[in-house]
Amino acid sequence: MTTTTQRPAFGTVLTTHMAVATFQGGAWGDFAIKPVAPLEISPAAHVLHYASTCFEGFKAFRHADGSLHVFRMDMHIQRMRQSARHLVLPEPDPRRLEEMVRAVIGHCRDQVPEAPGALYLRPLLFGTTANIGAAATPSADAMLLVLASPVWDYFAGGMKPLRILVDDVNTRSAAHLGMVKTGGNYAAAMGPTLAARAKYQADQVLFCPGGQVQETGAANFLLLRDGELMTRGLDSTFLHGVTRNSLLTLAREAGYAILEREFDVATMLDWARGGEAALSGTAAVLAGVGTLIHQGREHRVGTGEVGPLTRNLRAQLVAIQNGQAPDRHGWLQRI
Ligand SMILES: Cc1ncc(COP(=O)(O)O)c(C=O)c1O
């Protein structure tokens, strides 16, 4: 008989402490480590009205010897700065933000779960200037937080193949903001995702505006078959996933031809018949797709189960993150 412990859902538990910094008068102040508690901001704060906010999500892993390692922090910090730039928010200084992340992890060291759990890190930046007439004026002031959340095994219930609704009508973001990790993009995906869940029991929506495959509400989309991996090439319309980048690197080294290009729904459905499809992102790493639902028809992907190429690529990346395989690319930063 196996017993399973009921773990809190992803993201619902925070560590005891967070890092906080404010931008005022054109400069960032020193950051402080504070107990996690409600914030005081003006009801006229820019973010509450004009959605001037962006965030990041990445993980720190505990290795078997107890040491802690953050996965590709530099790329996440650069993406956060890019998001801030596009939203005309003050860009966090990369070294300062890294110090904030290190300080939170250091302070909450004993709250980092063992593998397959991890500490999920969530830097968050938002505009705090009190002005409800600032629809076309950026926020002069801002707050930067680094939150952390212990997370446990995403696949504790087993790797279930996903059901994905292919949506060739809606978009998840304005075309120039897809690469920006901002709350509004998730708000835009919410309605279509809930509708797809209710109507088709779909786990996620794959947004394909104009018939061109983009990404889902919270993950990138990859197609795999023997020796080939296809995914949309980087452009402004979707988030440039760090997991995507890492998996492409591993696949290239394993001899896959990497096809980064635009492709349409018909091409995807054709490929999926004999191949594999998967979603990539920090939370799940690589999650296999079993069914694509398009215009009321269900299309089975390969055998309908999570395929061997998906499992293998996922296992390779997880092994690096957990310290069970050598980190040849210097992706882990020890805390
Ligand atoms: C919209 C979207 N696309 C892609 C990703 C995957 O990005 P990453 O691999 O950097 O976590 C995420 C998750 O963070 C996301 O929210």
CSV table of C-alpha atoms and ligand atoms in Angstrom, one decimal:
chain,number,residue,atom,x,y,z
A,1,MET,CA,0.0,0.0,0.0
A,2,THR,CA,1.3,3.5,-0.8
A,3,THR,CA,0.4,6.5,1.3
A,4,THR,CA,0.4,10.0,-0.2
A,5,THR,CA,0.7,13.1,1.9
A,6,GLN,CA,-1.7,15.9,0.8
A,7,ARG,CA,0.5,18.8,-0.2
A,8,PRO,CA,-0.6,22.4,-0.6
A,9,ALA,CA,-1.4,23.4,-4.2
A,10,PHE,CA,1.4,25.1,-6.2
A,11,GLY,CA,1.9,28.7,-5.1
A,12,THR,CA,-0.5,28.7,-2.1
A,13,VAL,CA,2.1,28.8,0.6
A,14,LEU,CA,4.8,31.5,1.0
A,15,THR,CA,7.9,31.4,3.1
A,16,THR,CA,8.0,33.4,6.3
A,17,HIS,CA,10.0,36.3,4.8
A,18,MET,CA,10.3,38.4,1.6
A,19,ALA,CA,12.6,41.0,0.2
A,20,VAL,CA,11.3,44.5,-0.4
A,21,ALA,CA,12.7,47.6,-2.2
A,22,THR,CA,11.2,50.8,-3.3
A,23,PHE,CA,11.9,53.2,-6.2
A,24,GLN,CA,11.3,56.8,-5.3
A,25,GLY,CA,12.7,60.1,-6.5
A,26,GLY,CA,14.4,58.4,-9.5
A,27,ALA,CA,16.4,55.9,-7.4
A,28,TRP,CA,16.2,52.5,-5.8
A,29,GLY,CA,16.5,52.5,-2.0
A,30,ASP,CA,18.1,49.7,0.0
A,31,PHE,CA,16.2,46.5,0.2
A,32,ALA,CA,15.0,44.9,3.4
A,33,ILE,CA,14.1,41.4,4.4
A,34,LYS,CA,10.7,41.5,6.1
A,35,PRO,CA,8.1,39.1,7.4
A,36,VAL,CA,5.5,38.4,4.7
A,37,ALA,CA,2.5,40.6,5.6
A,38,PRO,CA,-0.1,42.7,3.9
A,39,LEU,CA,1.2,45.8,2.0
A,40,GLU,CA,0.0,49.3,2.4
A,41,ILE,CA,-0.4,51.0,-0.9
A,42,SER,CA,-2.6,53.9,-2.0
A,43,PRO,CA,-6.0,53.0,-3.6
A,44,ALA,CA,-4.9,55.4,-6.3
A,45,ALA,CA,-1.7,53.3,-7.0
A,46,HIS,CA,-0.9,53.1,-10.7
A,47,VAL,CA,-0.8,49.3,-10.7
A,48,LEU,CA,-4.4,49.0,-9.5
A,49,HIS,CA,-5.7,51.1,-12.3
A,50,TYR,CA,-3.3,50.8,-15.2
A,51,ALA,CA,-1.8,47.3,-14.6
A,52,SER,CA,1.8,48.5,-14.4
A,53,THR,CA,3.2,45.2,-13.1
A,54,CYS,CA,5.5,42.4,-14.1
A,55,PHE,CA,6.9,39.4,-12.4
A,56,GLU,CA,9.2,36.4,-12.7
A,57,GLY,CA,9.1,32.7,-11.7
A,58,PHE,CA,12.0,30.4,-11.2
A,59,LYS,CA,13.2,27.8,-8.8
A,60,ALA,CA,15.9,26.9,-6.3
A,61,PHE,CA,16.7,23.2,-5.8
A,62,ARG,CA,18.1,21.4,-2.8
A,63,HIS,CA,20.7,18.8,-3.8
A,64,ALA,CA,21.3,15.5,-1.9
A,65,ASP,CA,24.2,17.1,0.1
A,66,GLY,CA,21.8,19.8,1.3
A,67,SER,CA,23.3,22.6,-0.9
A,68,LEU,CA,20.9,25.1,-2.6
A,69,HIS,CA,21.1,26.0,-6.3
A,70,VAL,CA,19.1,28.5,-8.3
A,71,PHE,CA,18.3,27.6,-12.0
A,72,ARG,CA,19.2,30.2,-14.6
A,73,MET,CA,18.7,33.2,-12.3
A,74,ASP,CA,20.5,35.5,-14.8
A,75,MET,CA,18.1,34.8,-17.6
A,76,HIS,CA,15.1,35.4,-15.4
A,77,ILE,CA,16.5,38.6,-14.1
A,78,GLN,CA,17.2,39.8,-17.6
A,79,ARG,CA,13.6,38.9,-18.6
A,80,MET,CA,12.3,40.8,-15.7
A,81,ARG,CA,14.3,43.9,-16.8
A,82,GLN,CA,13.0,43.5,-20.3
A,83,SER,CA,9.4,43.3,-19.0
A,84,ALA,CA,9.9,46.4,-16.9
A,85,ARG,CA,11.3,48.2,-19.9
A,86,HIS,CA,8.3,47.4,-22.1
A,87,LEU,CA,6.0,48.6,-19.3
A,88,VAL,CA,7.9,51.8,-18.7
A,89,LEU,CA,8.6,50.7,-15.1
A,90,PRO,CA,11.9,51.3,-13.3
A,91,GLU,CA,14.3,48.5,-14.3
A,92,PRO,CA,15.7,46.6,-11.3
A,93,ASP,CA,19.5,46.6,-11.1
A,94,PRO,CA,20.5,43.0,-11.9
A,95,ARG,CA,23.1,42.7,-9.1
A,96,ARG,CA,20.7,44.1,-6.6
A,97,LEU,CA,17.8,41.8,-7.6
A,98,GLU,CA,20.2,38.9,-7.4
A,99,GLU,CA,21.2,40.0,-3.9
A,100,MET,CA,17.5,40.2,-3.0
A,101,VAL,CA,16.9,36.6,-4.3
A,102,ARG,CA,19.9,35.3,-2.4
A,103,ALA,CA,18.9,37.1,0.8
A,104,VAL,CA,15.4,35.6,0.7
A,105,ILE,CA,16.7,32.1,0.1
A,106,GLY,CA,19.4,32.5,2.7
A,107,HIS,CA,16.9,33.7,5.3
A,108,CYS,CA,14.4,30.9,4.5
A,109,ARG,CA,17.0,28.2,3.9
A,110,ASP,CA,15.3,25.6,6.1
A,111,GLN,CA,12.0,26.1,4.2
A,112,VAL,CA,13.3,24.8,0.9
A,113,PRO,CA,11.8,21.3,0.3
A,114,GLU,CA,13.9,18.4,-0.9
A,115,ALA,CA,13.7,17.1,-4.4
A,116,PRO,CA,11.3,16.6,-6.2
A,117,GLY,CA,10.1,19.7,-4.4
A,118,ALA,CA,11.8,23.1,-4.8
A,119,LEU,CA,11.6,26.8,-3.7
A,120,TYR,CA,9.7,28.8,-6.3
A,121,LEU,CA,10.9,32.4,-6.5
A,122,ARG,CA,8.6,35.2,-7.5
A,123,PRO,CA,10.1,38.7,-8.0
A,124,LEU,CA,7.2,41.2,-8.5
A,125,LEU,CA,7.5,44.8,-9.6
A,126,PHE,CA,4.6,47.3,-9.7
A,127,GLY,CA,3.9,51.0,-10.0
A,128,THR,CA,2.9,52.8,-6.8
A,129,THR,CA,2.5,56.4,-7.8
A,130,ALA,CA,-0.9,57.6,-6.5
A,131,ASN,CA,-2.6,59.2,-9.6
A,132,ILE,CA,-5.9,58.0,-11.1
A,133,GLY,CA,-5.3,60.3,-14.1
A,134,ALA,CA,-2.2,58.5,-15.3
A,135,ALA,CA,-3.6,56.4,-18.1
A,136,ALA,CA,-0.8,57.7,-20.4
A,137,THR,CA,1.8,58.6,-17.8
A,138,PRO,CA,4.2,56.0,-16.4
A,139,SER,CA,4.4,55.4,-12.6
A,140,ALA,CA,7.3,57.4,-11.1
A,141,ASP,CA,7.4,55.2,-8.1
A,142,ALA,CA,7.5,51.5,-7.8
A,143,MET,CA,7.9,48.6,-5.4
A,144,LEU,CA,9.9,45.5,-6.0
A,145,LEU,CA,9.3,42.3,-3.9
A,146,VAL,CA,10.9,38.9,-4.0
A,147,LEU,CA,8.5,36.3,-2.7
A,148,ALA,CA,9.3,32.6,-2.3
A,149,SER,CA,7.0,29.6,-2.1
A,150,PRO,CA,7.9,26.0,-1.2
A,151,VAL,CA,6.5,23.7,-3.9
A,152,TRP,CA,6.3,20.0,-4.0
A,153,ASP,CA,6.1,17.4,-6.8
A,154,TYR,CA,4.1,18.8,-9.7
A,155,PHE,CA,3.4,15.3,-10.9
A,156,ALA,CA,2.6,13.6,-7.6
A,157,GLY,CA,-0.5,12.1,-9.1
A,158,GLY,CA,1.5,10.7,-12.1
A,159,MET,CA,2.2,12.3,-15.5
A,160,LYS,CA,-1.2,12.6,-17.0
A,161,PRO,CA,-1.4,13.5,-20.7
A,162,LEU,CA,-2.9,17.0,-21.1
A,163,ARG,CA,-6.0,17.9,-23.0
A,164,ILE,CA,-5.4,21.1,-24.9
A,165,LEU,CA,-8.0,23.3,-26.7
A,166,VAL,CA,-6.6,24.8,-29.9
A,167,ASP,CA,-8.0,28.3,-30.2
A,168,ASP,CA,-7.5,30.0,-33.5
A,169,VAL,CA,-9.7,33.0,-32.6
A,170,ASN,CA,-8.6,34.6,-29.4
A,171,THR,CA,-5.2,36.1,-28.5
A,172,ARG,CA,-3.6,35.9,-25.1
A,173,SER,CA,-2.0,39.3,-25.3
A,174,ALA,CA,-1.4,42.4,-27.5
A,175,ALA,CA,1.2,41.3,-30.1
A,176,HIS,CA,3.9,43.5,-28.7
A,177,LEU,CA,3.4,42.3,-25.1
A,178,GLY,CA,3.5,38.6,-25.5
A,179,MET,CA,7.2,38.5,-24.5
A,180,VAL,CA,6.4,40.6,-21.4
A,181,LYS,CA,5.5,38.7,-18.2
A,182,THR,CA,2.7,40.9,-17.0
A,183,GLY,CA,-0.5,40.2,-15.1
A,184,GLY,CA,-2.7,41.5,-17.9
A,185,ASN,CA,-1.7,38.7,-20.2
A,186,TYR,CA,-2.8,36.1,-17.7
A,187,ALA,CA,-6.1,38.0,-17.2
A,188,ALA,CA,-6.6,37.9,-21.0
A,189,ALA,CA,-6.1,34.1,-21.1
A,190,MET,CA,-8.4,33.4,-18.1
A,191,GLY,CA,-11.8,33.7,-19.8
A,192,PRO,CA,-11.0,31.4,-22.8
A,193,THR,CA,-9.2,28.9,-20.4
A,194,LEU,CA,-12.2,28.6,-18.1
A,195,ALA,CA,-14.6,28.3,-21.0
A,196,ALA,CA,-12.4,25.5,-22.5
A,197,ARG,CA,-12.3,23.7,-19.1
A,198,ALA,CA,-16.1,23.9,-18.8
A,199,LYS,CA,-16.9,22.9,-22.4
A,200,TYR,CA,-14.1,20.4,-23.3
A,201,GLN,CA,-12.5,19.5,-19.9
A,202,ALA,CA,-9.4,21.0,-21.4
A,203,ASP,CA,-6.4,21.7,-19.1
A,204,GLN,CA,-5.1,24.6,-21.2
A,205,VAL,CA,-5.8,26.7,-24.3
A,206,LEU,CA,-3.2,26.8,-27.0
A,207,PHE,CA,-3.5,30.3,-28.6
A,208,CYS,CA,-3.1,30.3,-32.3
A,209,PRO,CA,-4.3,33.7,-33.5
A,210,GLY,CA,-4.7,33.8,-37.3
A,211,GLY,CA,-4.1,30.0,-37.3
A,212,GLN,CA,-0.4,30.3,-36.3
A,213,VAL,CA,0.6,28.3,-33.2
A,214,GLN,CA,1.8,30.5,-30.3
A,215,GLU,CA,1.7,29.2,-26.7
A,216,THR,CA,-0.7,28.4,-23.9
A,217,GLY,CA,-1.8,30.6,-21.1
A,218,ALA,CA,1.2,29.7,-19.0
A,219,ALA,CA,3.6,27.6,-21.0
A,220,ASN,CA,5.5,27.3,-24.3
A,221,PHE,CA,4.5,24.7,-26.8
A,222,LEU,CA,6.9,22.1,-28.4
A,223,LEU,CA,6.4,19.4,-31.0
A,224,LEU,CA,8.8,16.4,-31.0
A,225,ARG,CA,9.4,13.4,-33.2
A,226,ASP,CA,12.4,11.2,-33.8
A,227,GLY,CA,15.4,13.5,-34.3
A,228,GLU,CA,13.3,16.7,-34.7
A,229,LEU,CA,11.9,19.4,-32.4
A,230,MET,CA,9.7,22.2,-33.7
A,231,THR,CA,8.6,25.3,-31.8
A,232,ARG,CA,7.7,28.9,-32.7
A,233,GLY,CA,10.8,31.1,-33.3
A,234,LEU,CA,11.3,33.9,-30.8
A,235,ASP,CA,9.3,37.0,-31.6
A,236,SER,CA,7.4,39.6,-29.5
A,237,THR,CA,4.1,37.6,-29.4
A,238,PHE,CA,4.9,35.0,-26.7
A,239,LEU,CA,7.0,34.6,-23.6
A,240,HIS,CA,10.6,33.5,-24.2
A,241,GLY,CA,10.7,30.6,-21.8
A,242,VAL,CA,13.9,29.8,-20.0
A,243,THR,CA,12.8,26.1,-19.9
A,244,ARG,CA,12.2,26.2,-23.6
A,245,ASN,CA,15.7,27.6,-24.1
A,246,SER,CA,17.2,24.9,-21.8
A,247,LEU,CA,15.3,22.1,-23.5
A,248,LEU,CA,16.3,23.3,-27.0
A,249,THR,CA,19.9,23.3,-25.8
A,250,LEU,CA,19.7,19.7,-24.5
A,251,ALA,CA,17.8,18.5,-27.5
A,252,ARG,CA,20.4,20.1,-29.9
A,253,GLU,CA,23.2,18.3,-28.0
A,254,ALA,CA,21.3,15.0,-28.2
A,255,GLY,CA,21.3,15.4,-32.0
A,256,TYR,CA,17.8,16.8,-32.6
A,257,ALA,CA,17.3,19.1,-35.6
A,258,ILE,CA,15.8,22.2,-34.0
A,259,LEU,CA,13.1,23.9,-36.1
A,260,GLU,CA,12.3,27.3,-34.7
A,261,ARG,CA,9.7,28.8,-37.0
A,262,GLU,CA,6.1,29.8,-37.5
A,263,PHE,CA,3.8,26.9,-38.2
A,264,ASP,CA,0.0,26.6,-38.5
A,265,VAL,CA,-2.6,24.5,-36.9
A,266,ALA,CA,-2.8,22.1,-39.8
A,267,THR,CA,0.9,21.5,-39.7
A,268,MET,CA,0.7,20.9,-36.0
A,269,LEU,CA,-2.1,18.4,-36.2
A,270,ASP,CA,-0.3,16.5,-39.0
A,271,TRP,CA,2.9,16.3,-36.9
A,272,ALA,CA,1.0,15.4,-33.7
A,273,ARG,CA,-0.5,12.3,-35.4
A,274,GLY,CA,2.8,10.4,-35.3
A,275,GLY,CA,4.8,12.5,-32.9
A,276,GLU,CA,4.6,14.1,-29.5
A,277,ALA,CA,3.5,17.5,-28.2
A,278,ALA,CA,4.4,19.1,-24.9
A,279,LEU,CA,4.2,22.2,-22.8
A,280,SER,CA,7.4,23.7,-21.3
A,281,GLY,CA,7.7,26.0,-18.3
A,282,THR,CA,9.3,26.3,-14.9
A,283,ALA,CA,6.4,24.8,-12.9
A,284,ALA,CA,6.0,21.5,-14.9
A,285,VAL,CA,9.3,21.5,-16.8
A,286,LEU,CA,7.9,19.5,-19.8
A,287,ALA,CA,4.3,18.1,-19.7
A,288,GLY,CA,3.1,15.8,-22.4
A,289,VAL,CA,-0.1,16.6,-24.4
A,290,GLY,CA,-2.4,13.6,-25.2
A,291,THR,CA,-5.2,15.3,-27.0
A,292,LEU,CA,-5.6,18.4,-29.1
A,293,ILE,CA,-9.2,19.7,-29.5
A,294,HIS,CA,-9.8,21.8,-32.6
A,295,GLN,CA,-13.1,23.1,-33.9
A,296,GLY,CA,-15.0,20.5,-31.9
A,297,ARG,CA,-12.9,17.5,-33.0
A,298,GLU,CA,-10.5,15.6,-30.8
A,299,HIS,CA,-7.1,14.7,-32.3
A,300,ARG,CA,-5.0,12.2,-30.4
A,301,VAL,CA,-1.4,13.1,-30.1
A,302,GLY,CA,0.7,9.9,-30.9
A,303,THR,CA,-0.6,7.2,-28.7
A,304,GLY,CA,-2.5,9.6,-26.5
A,305,GLU,CA,0.0,9.0,-23.6
A,306,VAL,CA,3.0,11.1,-22.6
A,307,GLY,CA,5.6,10.0,-25.1
A,308,PRO,CA,9.2,8.7,-24.6
A,309,LEU,CA,10.9,11.7,-26.2
A,310,THR,CA,9.0,14.0,-23.8
A,311,ARG,CA,9.8,11.9,-20.8
A,312,ASN,CA,13.4,11.6,-21.7
A,313,LEU,CA,14.0,15.3,-22.4
A,314,ARG,CA,12.2,16.2,-19.2
A,315,ALA,CA,14.3,13.7,-17.1
A,316,GLN,CA,17.5,15.1,-18.5
A,317,LEU,CA,16.7,18.6,-17.4
A,318,VAL,CA,15.3,17.5,-14.0
A,319,ALA,CA,18.5,15.5,-13.4
A,320,ILE,CA,20.6,18.7,-13.9
A,321,GLN,CA,18.4,20.8,-11.7
A,322,ASN,CA,18.5,18.2,-8.9
A,323,GLY,CA,22.3,17.7,-9.2
A,324,GLN,CA,22.1,14.2,-10.4
A,325,ALA,CA,23.7,15.0,-13.8
A,326,PRO,CA,26.6,17.4,-14.4
A,327,ASP,CA,25.7,21.1,-14.9
A,328,ARG,CA,27.8,21.5,-18.1
A,329,HIS,CA,26.3,24.9,-19.0
A,330,GLY,CA,26.7,26.6,-15.7
A,331,TRP,CA,22.9,26.9,-15.3
A,332,LEU,CA,22.9,26.5,-11.5
A,333,GLN,CA,24.0,29.2,-9.1
A,334,ARG,CA,24.9,28.0,-5.6
A,335,ILE,CA,23.5,30.0,-2.8
B,1,LIG,C1,2.9,32.5,-20.8
B,1,LIG,C2,4.0,31.7,-20.4
B,1,LIG,N1,4.7,31.2,-21.4
B,1,LIG,C3,5.8,30.4,-21.1
B,1,LIG,C4,6.2,30.2,-19.8
B,1,LIG,C5,7.4,29.3,-19.6
B,1,LIG,O1,8.5,30.2,-19.2
B,1,LIG,P1,9.7,29.6,-18.3
B,1,LIG,O2,10.2,28.4,-19.0
B,1,LIG,O3,10.7,30.7,-18.3
B,1,LIG,O4,9.1,29.3,-17.0
B,1,LIG,C6,5.5,30.7,-18.8
B,1,LIG,C7,5.8,30.4,-17.4
B,1,LIG,O5,6.6,31.0,-16.8
B,1,LIG,C8,4.4,31.5,-19.1
B,1,LIG,O6,3.7,32.1,-18.1
